[in-house]
Coordinates of N, CA and C in Angstrom, one line a residue:
M49 N 0.8 -1.2 0.0 CA 0.0 0.0 0.0 C 0.9 1.3 0.0
N50 N 2.0 1.2 0.6 CA 2.9 2.4 0.7 C 3.4 2.8 -0.7
K51 N 3.6 1.8 -1.5 CA 4.1 2.1 -2.9 C 3.0 2.8 -3.6
L52 N 1.8 2.4 -3.5 CA 0.6 3.0 -4.2 C 0.4 4.4 -3.6
K53 N 0.5 4.6 -2.3 CA 0.3 5.9 -1.7 C 1.4 6.9 -2.2
K54 N 2.6 6.4 -2.3 CA 3.7 7.2 -2.8 C 3.5 7.6 -4.3
R55 N 3.1 6.6 -5.1 CA 2.9 6.8 -6.5 C 1.8 7.8 -6.8
W56 N 0.8 7.8 -6.0 CA -0.4 8.7 -6.2 C -0.2 10.0 -5.4
G57 N 0.8 10.1 -4.6 CA 1.0 11.3 -3.8 C 0.0 11.4 -2.7
I58 N -0.4 10.3 -2.1 CA -1.4 10.3 -1.0 C -0.7 10.2 0.4
T59 N -1.2 10.9 1.3 CA -0.5 10.9 2.6 C -1.1 10.0 3.7
S60 N -2.4 9.6 3.6 CA -3.0 8.8 4.6 C -3.8 7.6 4.1
N61 N -4.0 6.7 5.0 CA -4.8 5.5 4.6 C -6.2 5.9 4.4
F62 N -6.7 6.8 5.1 CA -8.1 7.3 5.0 C -8.3 7.8 3.6
Q63 N -7.4 8.6 3.1 CA -7.5 9.2 1.7 C -7.5 8.1 0.7
L64 N -6.7 7.0 0.9 CA -6.6 5.9 0.0 C -8.0 5.1 0.0
I65 N -8.6 5.0 1.2 CA -9.9 4.3 1.3 C -10.9 5.1 0.5
I66 N -10.9 6.4 0.7 CA -11.9 7.3 0.0 C -11.7 7.2 -1.5
I67 N -10.5 7.1 -2.0 CA -10.2 7.0 -3.4 C -10.8 5.7 -3.9
F68 N -10.5 4.6 -3.2 CA -11.1 3.3 -3.6 C -12.6 3.3 -3.6
I69 N -13.2 3.9 -2.6 CA -14.7 4.0 -2.6 C -15.2 4.8 -3.8
V70 N -14.5 5.9 -4.2 CA -14.9 6.7 -5.3 C -14.8 5.8 -6.6
F71 N -13.7 5.1 -6.8 CA -13.6 4.2 -7.9 C -14.7 3.2 -8.0
A72 N -15.0 2.6 -6.9 CA -16.1 1.6 -6.8 C -17.4 2.1 -7.2
I73 N -17.8 3.3 -6.6 CA -19.1 3.9 -6.8 C -19.2 4.3 -8.3
N74 N -18.1 4.9 -8.8 CA -18.1 5.4 -10.2 C -18.2 4.3 -11.2
G75 N -17.5 3.2 -11.0 CA -17.5 2.1 -11.9 C -18.9 1.5 -12.0
S76 N -19.5 1.2 -10.8 CA -20.8 0.6 -10.8 C -21.9 1.5 -11.4
L77 N -21.9 2.8 -11.0 CA -22.9 3.7 -11.4 C -22.8 4.0 -12.9
S78 N -21.6 4.2 -13.4 CA -21.5 4.4 -14.9 C -22.0 3.3 -15.7
A79 N -21.7 2.1 -15.2 CA -22.3 0.9 -15.9 C -23.8 0.8 -15.8
R80 N -24.4 1.2 -14.7 CA -25.8 1.1 -14.5 C -26.5 2.2 -15.4
I81 N -25.9 3.4 -15.4 CA -26.4 4.5 -16.3 C -26.4 4.1 -17.7
S82 N -25.3 3.5 -18.2 CA -25.2 3.0 -19.6 C -26.2 2.0 -19.9
Y83 N -26.4 1.1 -18.9 CA -27.4 0.0 -19.1 C -28.8 0.6 -19.3
F84 N -29.1 1.6 -18.4 CA -30.3 2.3 -18.5 C -30.5 3.0 -19.8
L85 N -29.5 3.7 -20.3 CA -29.5 4.4 -21.6 C -29.8 3.4 -22.8
M86 N -29.2 2.2 -22.7 CA -29.4 1.2 -23.7 C -30.9 0.8 -23.7
G87 N -31.4 0.7 -22.5 CA -32.9 0.3 -22.4 C -33.7 1.4 -23.0
L88 N -33.4 2.7 -22.8 CA -34.1 3.7 -23.5 C -34.0 3.7 -25.0
L89 N -32.9 3.2 -25.5 CA -32.7 3.1 -26.9 C -33.3 1.8 -27.5
G90 N -33.8 0.9 -26.6 CA -34.4 -0.3 -27.0 C -33.4 -1.4 -27.3
I91 N -32.2 -1.3 -26.8 CA -31.2 -2.3 -27.0 C -31.1 -3.1 -25.7
N92 N -31.3 -4.4 -25.9 CA -31.2 -5.4 -24.8 C -30.6 -6.7 -25.3
K93 N -30.3 -7.6 -24.4 CA -29.6 -8.9 -24.8 C -30.5 -9.7 -25.7
E94 N -31.8 -9.6 -25.6 CA -32.7 -10.4 -26.3 C -32.8 -10.0 -27.8
N95 N -32.7 -8.7 -28.1 CA -32.8 -8.3 -29.5 C -31.5 -7.9 -30.2
T96 N -30.4 -8.1 -29.5 CA -29.1 -7.6 -30.0 C -28.1 -8.8 -29.8
H97 N -27.2 -9.0 -30.8 CA -26.2 -10.0 -30.7 C -25.3 -9.6 -29.5
W98 N -24.8 -10.6 -28.8 CA -24.1 -10.3 -27.5 C -22.8 -9.4 -27.8
T99 N -22.2 -9.7 -28.9 CA -21.0 -8.9 -29.2 C -21.3 -7.4 -29.4
L100 N -22.3 -7.2 -30.2 CA -22.7 -5.8 -30.5 C -23.3 -5.1 -29.2
Y101 N -24.0 -5.9 -28.4 CA -24.5 -5.4 -27.1 C -23.4 -4.8 -26.2
Y102 N -22.3 -5.6 -26.1 CA -21.2 -5.2 -25.2 C -20.4 -4.1 -25.8
I103 N -20.3 -4.1 -27.1 CA -19.5 -3.0 -27.8 C -20.3 -1.7 -27.5
I104 N -21.6 -1.7 -27.7 CA -22.4 -0.5 -27.5 C -22.3 -0.1 -26.0
L105 N -22.3 -1.0 -25.1 CA -22.2 -0.8 -23.7 C -20.9 -0.1 -23.4
L106 N -19.8 -0.6 -23.9 CA -18.5 0.0 -23.7 C -18.4 1.4 -24.3
V107 N -19.0 1.6 -25.5 CA -19.0 2.9 -26.1 C -19.8 4.0 -25.2
L108 N -20.8 3.5 -24.5 CA -21.5 4.4 -23.6 C -20.8 4.6 -22.3
V109 N -20.1 3.6 -21.8 CA -19.5 3.6 -20.4 C -18.2 4.5 -20.5
L110 N -17.4 4.2 -21.5 CA -16.0 4.8 -21.5 C -16.1 6.4 -21.5
P111 N -16.9 7.1 -22.3 CA -16.8 8.5 -22.2 C -17.5 9.0 -20.9
L112 N -18.4 8.3 -20.4 CA -19.2 8.7 -19.2 C -18.3 8.6 -17.9
Y113 N -17.5 7.6 -17.9 CA -16.7 7.2 -16.7 C -15.8 8.4 -16.2
P114 N -14.9 9.0 -17.0 CA -14.1 10.0 -16.5 C -14.8 11.3 -16.0
F115 N -15.9 11.6 -16.6 CA -16.6 12.8 -16.2 C -17.3 12.6 -14.8
M116 N -17.8 11.4 -14.7 CA -18.4 11.0 -13.4 C -17.3 10.9 -12.3
L117 N -16.1 10.5 -12.7 CA -15.0 10.4 -11.8 C -14.7 11.7 -11.2
M118 N -14.7 12.7 -12.1 CA -14.4 14.1 -11.6 C -15.5 14.6 -10.6
A119 N -16.7 14.2 -11.0 CA -17.9 14.7 -10.1 C -17.8 14.0 -8.8
F120 N -17.6 12.7 -8.7 CA -17.6 12.0 -7.4 C -16.3 12.3 -6.7
G121 N -15.2 12.6 -7.4 CA -14.0 13.0 -6.7 C -14.2 14.3 -6.0
W122 N -14.9 15.2 -6.6 CA -15.2 16.5 -6.0 C -16.1 16.3 -4.8
I123 N -17.2 15.5 -5.0 CA -18.1 15.3 -3.9 C -17.4 14.7 -2.7
F124 N -16.5 13.8 -2.9 CA -15.8 13.2 -1.7 C -14.5 14.0 -1.3
G125 N -14.3 15.1 -1.9 CA -13.2 16.0 -1.4 C -11.9 15.6 -1.9
Q126 N -11.8 14.8 -3.0 CA -10.6 14.3 -3.6 C -10.3 14.8 -5.0
S127 N -10.8 16.0 -5.3 CA -10.6 16.6 -6.6 C -9.2 16.8 -7.0
Q128 N -8.3 17.0 -6.1 CA -6.9 17.2 -6.5 C -6.3 15.9 -7.0
F129 N -6.8 14.8 -6.6 CA -6.4 13.5 -7.1 C -7.1 13.1 -8.4
F130 N -8.4 13.3 -8.4 CA -9.2 12.8 -9.5 C -9.3 13.7 -10.8
F131 N -9.2 15.0 -10.6 CA -9.3 15.8 -11.8 C -8.1 15.6 -12.8
P132 N -6.9 15.5 -12.4 CA -5.8 15.2 -13.3 C -5.9 13.8 -13.9
F133 N -6.3 12.9 -13.0 CA -6.5 11.5 -13.5 C -7.6 11.4 -14.6
A134 N -8.7 12.0 -14.3 CA -9.8 11.9 -15.3 C -9.5 12.7 -16.6
K135 N -8.8 13.9 -16.4 CA -8.4 14.6 -17.6 C -7.5 13.8 -18.5
K136 N -6.6 13.1 -17.9 CA -5.7 12.3 -18.7 C -6.5 11.2 -19.4
M137 N -7.5 10.6 -18.8 CA -8.3 9.6 -19.4 C -9.0 10.2 -20.6
I138 N -9.6 11.3 -20.4 CA -10.4 12.0 -21.5 C -9.5 12.3 -22.7
R139 N -8.3 12.8 -22.4 CA -7.4 13.1 -23.5 C -6.9 11.8 -24.2
S140 N -6.7 10.7 -23.5 CA -6.3 9.4 -24.1 C -7.4 8.8 -24.9
M141 N -8.7 9.2 -24.7 CA -9.8 8.7 -25.5 C -10.1 9.6 -26.7
K142 N -9.2 10.6 -26.9 CA -9.3 11.6 -27.9 C -10.5 12.5 -27.8
L143 N -10.9 12.7 -26.5 CA -12.0 13.6 -26.2 C -11.5 14.9 -25.6
G144 N -10.2 15.2 -25.8 CA -9.6 16.3 -25.2 C -10.2 17.6 -25.6
F145 N -10.9 17.6 -26.8 CA -11.5 18.8 -27.3 C -12.6 19.3 -26.3
L146 N -13.1 18.5 -25.4 CA -14.1 18.9 -24.5 C -13.5 19.6 -23.3
L147 N -12.2 19.6 -23.2 CA -11.5 20.2 -22.0 C -10.7 21.5 -22.5
P148 N -10.5 22.4 -21.6 CA -9.7 23.6 -22.0 C -8.2 23.1 -22.1
K149 N -7.5 23.8 -23.0 CA -6.1 23.5 -23.2 C -5.3 23.8 -21.9
E150 N -4.5 22.9 -21.5 CA -3.6 23.1 -20.3 C -2.2 22.6 -20.6
K151 N -1.3 23.1 -19.8 CA 0.0 22.7 -19.8 C 0.1 21.4 -19.0
I152 N 0.8 20.4 -19.5 CA 1.0 19.1 -18.7 C 1.9 19.4 -17.6
T153 N 1.5 19.0 -16.4 CA 2.3 19.3 -15.2 C 3.1 18.0 -14.9
E154 N 4.0 18.2 -13.9 CA 4.8 17.0 -13.5 C 4.0 15.9 -12.8
K155 N 2.9 16.3 -12.1 CA 2.0 15.4 -11.5 C 1.3 14.5 -12.5
D156 N 0.9 15.2 -13.6 CA 0.2 14.4 -14.7 C 1.2 13.4 -15.3
Q157 N 2.4 13.8 -15.5 CA 3.4 12.9 -16.0 C 3.7 11.7 -15.1
N158 N 3.6 11.9 -13.8 CA 3.8 10.9 -12.8 C 2.7 9.8 -12.8
L159 N 1.5 10.2 -13.3 CA 0.4 9.2 -13.4 C 0.7 8.2 -14.5
D160 N 1.5 8.6 -15.4 CA 1.9 7.7 -16.5 C 2.7 6.5 -16.0
Q161 N 3.4 6.6 -15.0 CA 4.3 5.6 -14.5 C 3.7 4.5 -13.8

């Protein structure tokens, strides 16, 4: 755990627990929201081939995940950790046009390692 805390720049075990909780809530909720959106579009396992179903699910989950990560990070008071993390994810998905241009900081580069 100490290696992870050092890599992420975290000082306490409490902060690490909060970060794990945010990741868990965000992952579960983004999948549920995507599932709900698929239902609104009339896409379900019965009328769609399983491969296409999961591809559509991923296409919905992936862009939703980092934006929700920033929101839940802010709600739980960990925005200093989650904002750079989520911004990096957004840029790696080629959705960086949704964010204002920023200079890459040393902390952002450390997340690569």
